[in-house]
Amino acid sequence: MNTRKYEAFYIVAPTLDDANISKIADKFKSIVEKEGGTVEKAEKWDRRKLAYEIDGHKEGNYILMHFEAESKVPAELNRQMRNSDDVIRHRIFLREEEA
């Protein structure tokens, strides 16, 4: 099993309360774990003003998740985030190895 380290950064709608944000974060965390990956950390940042309006939203709740998984997992996570109505924007990055 050849795993790599990734970082998923996504913004959810500002209209959601903390309970719903936690459910969304847990959903994406479980997708990684179900596919055989491990989540190092998943943390909610503050609600912040967006640089520009996205789908009528001027603010968003930022969430950062670090995980380690095979290369197929980010593709599935990306698909799930793209299909979620609550996710405004998302990006998944390959983390560079620390020297």
mmCIF file of N, CA and C in Angstrom:
data_model
loop_
_atom_site.group_PDB
_atom_site.id
_atom_site.type_symbol
_atom_site.label_atom_id
_atom_site.label_comp_id
_atom_site.label_asym_id
_atom_site.label_seq_id
_atom_site.Cartn_x
_atom_site.Cartn_y
_atom_site.Cartn_z
ATOM 1 N N MET A 1 0.848 -1.177 0.000
ATOM 2 C CA MET A 1 0.000 0.000 0.000
ATOM 3 C C MET A 1 0.897 1.244 0.000
ATOM 4 N N ASN A 2 0.769 2.061 -1.028
ATOM 5 C CA ASN A 2 1.576 3.265 -1.187
ATOM 6 C C ASN A 2 0.728 4.485 -0.830
ATOM 7 N N THR A 3 0.933 5.021 0.373
ATOM 8 C CA THR A 3 0.131 6.159 0.817
ATOM 9 C C THR A 3 0.934 7.446 0.739
ATOM 10 N N ARG A 4 0.204 8.527 0.600
ATOM 11 C CA ARG A 4 0.798 9.867 0.567
ATOM 12 C C ARG A 4 -0.004 10.774 1.494
ATOM 13 N N LYS A 5 0.598 11.891 1.849
ATOM 14 C CA LYS A 5 -0.060 12.834 2.757
ATOM 15 C C LYS A 5 -0.746 13.932 1.955
ATOM 16 N N TYR A 6 -1.979 14.236 2.363
ATOM 17 C CA TYR A 6 -2.793 15.237 1.669
ATOM 18 C C TYR A 6 -3.357 16.237 2.670
ATOM 19 N N GLU A 7 -3.824 17.340 2.120
ATOM 20 C CA GLU A 7 -4.492 18.374 2.895
ATOM 21 C C GLU A 7 -5.751 18.765 2.137
ATOM 22 N N ALA A 8 -6.890 18.647 2.788
ATOM 23 C CA ALA A 8 -8.163 19.067 2.192
ATOM 24 C C ALA A 8 -8.601 20.338 2.910
ATOM 25 N N PHE A 9 -8.866 21.363 2.120
ATOM 26 C CA PHE A 9 -9.291 22.651 2.652
ATOM 27 C C PHE A 9 -10.617 22.979 1.992
ATOM 28 N N TYR A 10 -11.660 23.175 2.802
ATOM 29 C CA TYR A 10 -12.955 23.461 2.196
ATOM 30 C C TYR A 10 -13.725 24.494 3.000
ATOM 31 N N ILE A 11 -14.645 25.144 2.306
ATOM 32 C CA ILE A 11 -15.459 26.206 2.892
ATOM 33 C C ILE A 11 -16.913 25.771 2.809
ATOM 34 N N VAL A 12 -17.601 25.819 3.946
ATOM 35 C CA VAL A 12 -19.021 25.466 3.968
ATOM 36 C C VAL A 12 -19.848 26.727 4.205
ATOM 37 N N ALA A 13 -21.118 26.631 3.903
ATOM 38 C CA ALA A 13 -22.036 27.770 3.966
ATOM 39 C C ALA A 13 -22.059 28.393 5.368
ATOM 40 N N PRO A 14 -22.128 29.710 5.445
ATOM 41 C CA PRO A 14 -22.141 30.390 6.747
ATOM 42 C C PRO A 14 -23.463 30.240 7.492
ATOM 43 N N THR A 15 -24.490 29.780 6.816
ATOM 44 C CA THR A 15 -25.803 29.626 7.448
ATOM 45 C C THR A 15 -25.886 28.378 8.325
ATOM 46 N N LEU A 16 -24.892 27.500 8.247
ATOM 47 C CA LEU A 16 -24.905 26.258 9.025
ATOM 48 C C LEU A 16 -24.458 26.513 10.459
ATOM 49 N N ASP A 17 -25.090 25.793 11.398
ATOM 50 C CA ASP A 17 -24.663 25.900 12.793
ATOM 51 C C ASP A 17 -23.524 24.906 13.055
ATOM 52 N N ASP A 18 -22.947 24.982 14.256
ATOM 53 C CA ASP A 18 -21.787 24.145 14.580
ATOM 54 C C ASP A 18 -22.086 22.650 14.497
ATOM 55 N N ALA A 19 -23.292 22.245 14.858
ATOM 56 C CA ALA A 19 -23.659 20.825 14.802
ATOM 57 C C ALA A 19 -23.644 20.315 13.366
ATOM 58 N N ASN A 20 -24.198 21.090 12.443
ATOM 59 C CA ASN A 20 -24.214 20.676 11.038
ATOM 60 C C ASN A 20 -22.825 20.721 10.416
ATOM 61 N N ILE A 21 -22.008 21.680 10.829
ATOM 62 C CA ILE A 21 -20.637 21.741 10.329
ATOM 63 C C ILE A 21 -19.867 20.509 10.788
ATOM 64 N N SER A 22 -20.080 20.101 12.032
ATOM 65 C CA SER A 22 -19.428 18.891 12.551
ATOM 66 C C SER A 22 -19.870 17.652 11.784
ATOM 67 N N LYS A 23 -21.152 17.570 11.436
ATOM 68 C CA LYS A 23 -21.655 16.437 10.656
ATOM 69 C C LYS A 23 -20.980 16.368 9.293
ATOM 70 N N ILE A 24 -20.816 17.526 8.656
ATOM 71 C CA ILE A 24 -20.170 17.564 7.343
ATOM 72 C C ILE A 24 -18.710 17.147 7.466
ATOM 73 N N ALA A 25 -18.011 17.668 8.470
ATOM 74 C CA ALA A 25 -16.610 17.317 8.686
ATOM 75 C C ALA A 25 -16.468 15.821 8.972
ATOM 76 N N ASP A 26 -17.370 15.273 9.779
ATOM 77 C CA ASP A 26 -17.339 13.835 10.085
ATOM 78 C C ASP A 26 -17.619 12.995 8.844
ATOM 79 N N LYS A 27 -18.493 13.478 7.987
ATOM 80 C CA LYS A 27 -18.813 12.762 6.744
ATOM 81 C C LYS A 27 -17.572 12.621 5.870
ATOM 82 N N PHE A 28 -16.839 13.713 5.682
ATOM 83 C CA PHE A 28 -15.648 13.663 4.843
ATOM 84 C C PHE A 28 -14.529 12.874 5.510
ATOM 85 N N LYS A 29 -14.451 12.950 6.829
ATOM 86 C CA LYS A 29 -13.470 12.166 7.572
ATOM 87 C C LYS A 29 -13.762 10.669 7.422
ATOM 88 N N SER A 30 -15.034 10.298 7.478
ATOM 89 C CA SER A 30 -15.402 8.879 7.352
ATOM 90 C C SER A 30 -15.152 8.354 5.939
ATOM 91 N N ILE A 31 -15.255 9.214 4.929
ATOM 92 C CA ILE A 31 -14.960 8.795 3.552
ATOM 93 C C ILE A 31 -13.494 8.385 3.451
ATOM 94 N N VAL A 32 -12.614 9.186 4.031
ATOM 95 C CA VAL A 32 -11.183 8.872 4.012
ATOM 96 C C VAL A 32 -10.922 7.555 4.742
ATOM 97 N N GLU A 33 -11.510 7.405 5.919
ATOM 98 C CA GLU A 33 -11.282 6.208 6.728
ATOM 99 C C GLU A 33 -11.889 4.963 6.091
ATOM 100 N N LYS A 34 -13.047 5.114 5.453
ATOM 101 C CA LYS A 34 -13.690 3.976 4.795
ATOM 102 C C LYS A 34 -12.850 3.456 3.633
ATOM 103 N N GLU A 35 -12.130 4.352 2.970
ATOM 104 C CA GLU A 35 -11.287 3.984 1.833
ATOM 105 C C GLU A 35 -9.905 3.496 2.273
ATOM 106 N N GLY A 36 -9.684 3.382 3.582
ATOM 107 C CA GLY A 36 -8.420 2.840 4.083
ATOM 108 C C GLY A 36 -7.397 3.877 4.489
ATOM 109 N N GLY A 37 -7.757 5.149 4.482
ATOM 110 C CA GLY A 37 -6.834 6.203 4.878
ATOM 111 C C GLY A 37 -6.956 6.527 6.350
ATOM 112 N N THR A 38 -6.066 7.388 6.818
ATOM 113 C CA THR A 38 -6.114 7.842 8.206
ATOM 114 C C THR A 38 -6.139 9.362 8.230
ATOM 115 N N VAL A 39 -6.944 9.913 9.129
ATOM 116 C CA VAL A 39 -7.054 11.362 9.278
ATOM 117 C C VAL A 39 -6.172 11.782 10.449
ATOM 118 N N GLU A 40 -5.199 12.643 10.169
ATOM 119 C CA GLU A 40 -4.295 13.128 11.212
ATOM 120 C C GLU A 40 -4.983 14.189 12.058
ATOM 121 N N LYS A 41 -5.666 15.119 11.391
ATOM 122 C CA LYS A 41 -6.416 16.144 12.121
ATOM 123 C C LYS A 41 -7.471 16.740 11.206
ATOM 124 N N ALA A 42 -8.541 17.172 11.813
ATOM 125 C CA ALA A 42 -9.610 17.881 11.104
ATOM 126 C C ALA A 42 -10.074 18.974 12.049
ATOM 127 N N GLU A 43 -9.896 20.213 11.625
ATOM 128 C CA GLU A 43 -10.239 21.311 12.518
ATOM 129 C C GLU A 43 -11.031 22.392 11.802
ATOM 130 N N LYS A 44 -11.988 22.926 12.538
ATOM 131 C CA LYS A 44 -12.802 24.023 12.012
ATOM 132 C C LYS A 44 -12.109 25.322 12.373
ATOM 133 N N TRP A 45 -11.949 26.157 11.366
ATOM 134 C CA TRP A 45 -11.425 27.500 11.605
ATOM 135 C C TRP A 45 -12.615 28.412 11.853
ATOM 136 N N ASP A 46 -12.366 29.684 11.917
ATOM 137 C CA ASP A 46 -13.432 30.650 12.154
ATOM 138 C C ASP A 46 -14.270 30.865 10.905
ATOM 139 N N ARG A 47 -15.398 31.524 11.120
ATOM 140 C CA ARG A 47 -16.169 32.037 9.989
ATOM 141 C C ARG A 47 -15.435 33.282 9.515
ATOM 142 N N ARG A 48 -15.169 33.323 8.215
ATOM 143 C CA ARG A 48 -14.402 34.441 7.677
ATOM 144 C C ARG A 48 -15.078 35.029 6.457
ATOM 145 N N LYS A 49 -14.755 36.272 6.204
ATOM 146 C CA LYS A 49 -15.253 36.944 5.013
ATOM 147 C C LYS A 49 -14.500 36.407 3.803
ATOM 148 N N LEU A 50 -15.234 36.102 2.747
ATOM 149 C CA LEU A 50 -14.627 35.608 1.519
ATOM 150 C C LEU A 50 -14.007 36.761 0.738
ATOM 151 N N ALA A 51 -13.001 36.478 -0.047
ATOM 152 C CA ALA A 51 -12.349 37.508 -0.861
ATOM 153 C C ALA A 51 -13.312 38.054 -1.907
ATOM 154 N N TYR A 52 -14.209 37.196 -2.360
ATOM 155 C CA TYR A 52 -15.232 37.600 -3.321
ATOM 156 C C TYR A 52 -16.471 36.739 -3.091
ATOM 157 N N GLU A 53 -17.597 37.220 -3.533
ATOM 158 C CA GLU A 53 -18.861 36.523 -3.325
ATOM 159 C C GLU A 53 -18.907 35.230 -4.139
ATOM 160 N N ILE A 54 -19.326 34.154 -3.496
ATOM 161 C CA ILE A 54 -19.443 32.849 -4.153
ATOM 162 C C ILE A 54 -20.867 32.346 -3.943
ATOM 163 N N ASP A 55 -21.590 32.163 -5.011
ATOM 164 C CA ASP A 55 -22.971 31.661 -4.952
ATOM 165 C C ASP A 55 -23.835 32.437 -3.951
ATOM 166 N N GLY A 56 -23.652 33.738 -3.899
ATOM 167 C CA GLY A 56 -24.441 34.574 -3.005
ATOM 168 C C GLY A 56 -23.923 34.649 -1.584
ATOM 169 N N HIS A 57 -22.835 33.951 -1.277
ATOM 170 C CA HIS A 57 -22.257 33.957 0.075
ATOM 171 C C HIS A 57 -21.108 34.943 0.140
ATOM 172 N N LYS A 58 -21.103 35.748 1.197
ATOM 173 C CA LYS A 58 -20.008 36.693 1.426
ATOM 174 C C LYS A 58 -19.084 36.225 2.543
ATOM 175 N N GLU A 59 -19.526 35.200 3.285
ATOM 176 C CA GLU A 59 -18.744 34.614 4.365
ATOM 177 C C GLU A 59 -18.795 33.103 4.228
ATOM 178 N N GLY A 60 -17.911 32.431 4.956
ATOM 179 C CA GLY A 60 -17.926 30.976 4.943
ATOM 180 C C GLY A 60 -17.196 30.424 6.159
ATOM 181 N N ASN A 61 -17.511 29.195 6.513
ATOM 182 C CA ASN A 61 -16.836 28.488 7.600
ATOM 183 C C ASN A 61 -15.735 27.634 6.986
ATOM 184 N N TYR A 62 -14.494 27.861 7.418
ATOM 185 C CA TYR A 62 -13.336 27.181 6.851
ATOM 186 C C TYR A 62 -13.005 25.926 7.661
ATOM 187 N N ILE A 63 -12.691 24.843 6.951
ATOM 188 C CA ILE A 63 -12.329 23.584 7.597
ATOM 189 C C ILE A 63 -11.079 23.042 6.920
ATOM 190 N N LEU A 64 -10.135 22.573 7.724
ATOM 191 C CA LEU A 64 -8.877 22.020 7.234
ATOM 192 C C LEU A 64 -8.739 20.589 7.734
ATOM 193 N N MET A 65 -8.397 19.665 6.835
ATOM 194 C CA MET A 65 -8.224 18.265 7.218
ATOM 195 C C MET A 65 -6.918 17.744 6.622
ATOM 196 N N HIS A 66 -6.059 17.180 7.465
ATOM 197 C CA HIS A 66 -4.835 16.520 7.024
ATOM 198 C C HIS A 66 -5.077 15.027 7.083
ATOM 199 N N PHE A 67 -4.740 14.332 6.006
ATOM 200 C CA PHE A 67 -4.937 12.882 5.996
ATOM 201 C C PHE A 67 -3.863 12.187 5.166
ATOM 202 N N GLU A 68 -3.744 10.890 5.394
ATOM 203 C CA GLU A 68 -2.807 10.058 4.646
ATOM 204 C C GLU A 68 -3.610 8.933 4.018
ATOM 205 N N ALA A 69 -3.411 8.739 2.712
ATOM 206 C CA ALA A 69 -4.218 7.746 2.007
ATOM 207 C C ALA A 69 -3.581 7.400 0.661
ATOM 208 N N GLU A 70 -4.163 6.400 0.012
ATOM 209 C CA GLU A 70 -3.757 6.056 -1.343
ATOM 210 C C GLU A 70 -4.282 7.127 -2.301
ATOM 211 N N SER A 71 -3.761 7.122 -3.518
ATOM 212 C CA SER A 71 -4.093 8.183 -4.478
ATOM 213 C C SER A 71 -5.549 8.180 -4.935
ATOM 214 N N LYS A 72 -6.256 7.067 -4.766
ATOM 215 C CA LYS A 72 -7.663 7.025 -5.184
ATOM 216 C C LYS A 72 -8.575 7.781 -4.211
ATOM 217 N N VAL A 73 -8.134 7.944 -2.968
ATOM 218 C CA VAL A 73 -8.974 8.567 -1.940
ATOM 219 C C VAL A 73 -9.228 10.051 -2.218
ATOM 220 N N PRO A 74 -8.219 10.853 -2.573
ATOM 221 C CA PRO A 74 -8.517 12.261 -2.875
ATOM 222 C C PRO A 74 -9.492 12.427 -4.040
ATOM 223 N N ALA A 75 -9.447 11.537 -5.004
ATOM 224 C CA ALA A 75 -10.377 11.616 -6.131
ATOM 225 C C ALA A 75 -11.819 11.393 -5.655
ATOM 226 N N GLU A 76 -12.011 10.418 -4.785
ATOM 227 C CA GLU A 76 -13.352 10.153 -4.247
ATOM 228 C C GLU A 76 -13.804 11.297 -3.338
ATOM 229 N N LEU A 77 -12.904 11.796 -2.524
ATOM 230 C CA LEU A 77 -13.227 12.917 -1.636
ATOM 231 C C LEU A 77 -13.598 14.148 -2.451
ATOM 232 N N ASN A 78 -12.867 14.407 -3.510
ATOM 233 C CA ASN A 78 -13.149 15.526 -4.406
ATOM 234 C C ASN A 78 -14.541 15.378 -5.023
ATOM 235 N N ARG A 79 -14.884 14.177 -5.443
ATOM 236 C CA ARG A 79 -16.204 13.925 -6.037
ATOM 237 C C ARG A 79 -17.318 14.188 -5.026
ATOM 238 N N GLN A 80 -17.125 13.712 -3.803
ATOM 239 C CA GLN A 80 -18.140 13.899 -2.760
ATOM 240 C C GLN A 80 -18.306 15.372 -2.395
ATOM 241 N N MET A 81 -17.190 16.104 -2.326
ATOM 242 C CA MET A 81 -17.262 17.528 -1.995
ATOM 243 C C MET A 81 -17.924 18.328 -3.112
ATOM 244 N N ARG A 82 -17.639 17.948 -4.351
ATOM 245 C CA ARG A 82 -18.235 18.629 -5.502
ATOM 246 C C ARG A 82 -19.755 18.429 -5.523
ATOM 247 N N ASN A 83 -20.215 17.269 -5.065
ATOM 248 C CA ASN A 83 -21.641 16.952 -5.080
ATOM 249 C C ASN A 83 -22.392 17.476 -3.858
ATOM 250 N N SER A 84 -21.673 17.953 -2.861
ATOM 251 C CA SER A 84 -22.302 18.440 -1.634
ATOM 252 C C SER A 84 -22.806 19.873 -1.831
ATOM 253 N N ASP A 85 -24.062 20.108 -1.502
ATOM 254 C CA ASP A 85 -24.642 21.445 -1.623
ATOM 255 C C ASP A 85 -24.123 22.396 -0.551
ATOM 256 N N ASP A 86 -23.598 21.853 0.552
ATOM 257 C CA ASP A 86 -23.137 22.690 1.655
ATOM 258 C C ASP A 86 -21.714 23.206 1.461
ATOM 259 N N VAL A 87 -20.949 22.586 0.581
ATOM 260 C CA VAL A 87 -19.568 23.001 0.350
ATOM 261 C C VAL A 87 -19.548 24.074 -0.734
ATOM 262 N N ILE A 88 -19.039 25.245 -0.373
ATOM 263 C CA ILE A 88 -18.971 26.363 -1.309
ATOM 264 C C ILE A 88 -17.763 26.199 -2.230
ATOM 265 N N ARG A 89 -16.601 25.938 -1.639
ATOM 266 C CA ARG A 89 -15.356 25.736 -2.384
ATOM 267 C C ARG A 89 -14.527 24.688 -1.669
ATOM 268 N N HIS A 90 -13.693 23.986 -2.417
ATOM 269 C CA HIS A 90 -12.794 23.011 -1.810
ATOM 270 C C HIS A 90 -11.548 22.840 -2.671
ATOM 271 N N ARG A 91 -10.481 22.436 -2.022
ATOM 272 C CA ARG A 91 -9.219 22.118 -2.691
ATOM 273 C C ARG A 91 -8.557 20.992 -1.913
ATOM 274 N N ILE A 92 -7.930 20.077 -2.631
ATOM 275 C CA ILE A 92 -7.169 19.004 -2.007
ATOM 276 C C ILE A 92 -5.750 19.103 -2.547
ATOM 277 N N PHE A 93 -4.799 19.206 -1.621
ATOM 278 C CA PHE A 93 -3.402 19.375 -1.990
ATOM 279 C C PHE A 93 -2.583 18.175 -1.535
ATOM 280 N N LEU A 94 -1.557 17.861 -2.290
ATOM 281 C CA LEU A 94 -0.565 16.880 -1.876
ATOM 282 C C LEU A 94 0.422 17.618 -0.995
ATOM 283 N N ARG A 95 0.602 17.150 0.237
ATOM 284 C CA ARG A 95 1.524 17.818 1.170
ATOM 285 C C ARG A 95 2.955 17.402 0.865
ATOM 286 N N GLU A 96 3.836 18.358 0.882
ATOM 287 C CA GLU A 96 5.247 18.068 0.670
ATOM 288 C C GLU A 96 5.822 17.399 1.900
ATOM 289 N N GLU A 97 6.716 16.466 1.671
ATOM 290 C CA GLU A 97 7.371 15.783 2.778
ATOM 291 C C GLU A 97 8.314 16.750 3.490
ATOM 292 N N GLU A 98 8.304 16.706 4.801
ATOM 293 C CA GLU A 98 9.204 17.571 5.560
ATOM 294 C C GLU A 98 10.593 16.972 5.577
ATOM 295 N N ALA A 99 11.595 17.795 5.379
ATOM 296 C CA ALA A 99 12.984 17.310 5.319
ATOM 297 C C ALA A 99 13.531 17.040 6.700
#
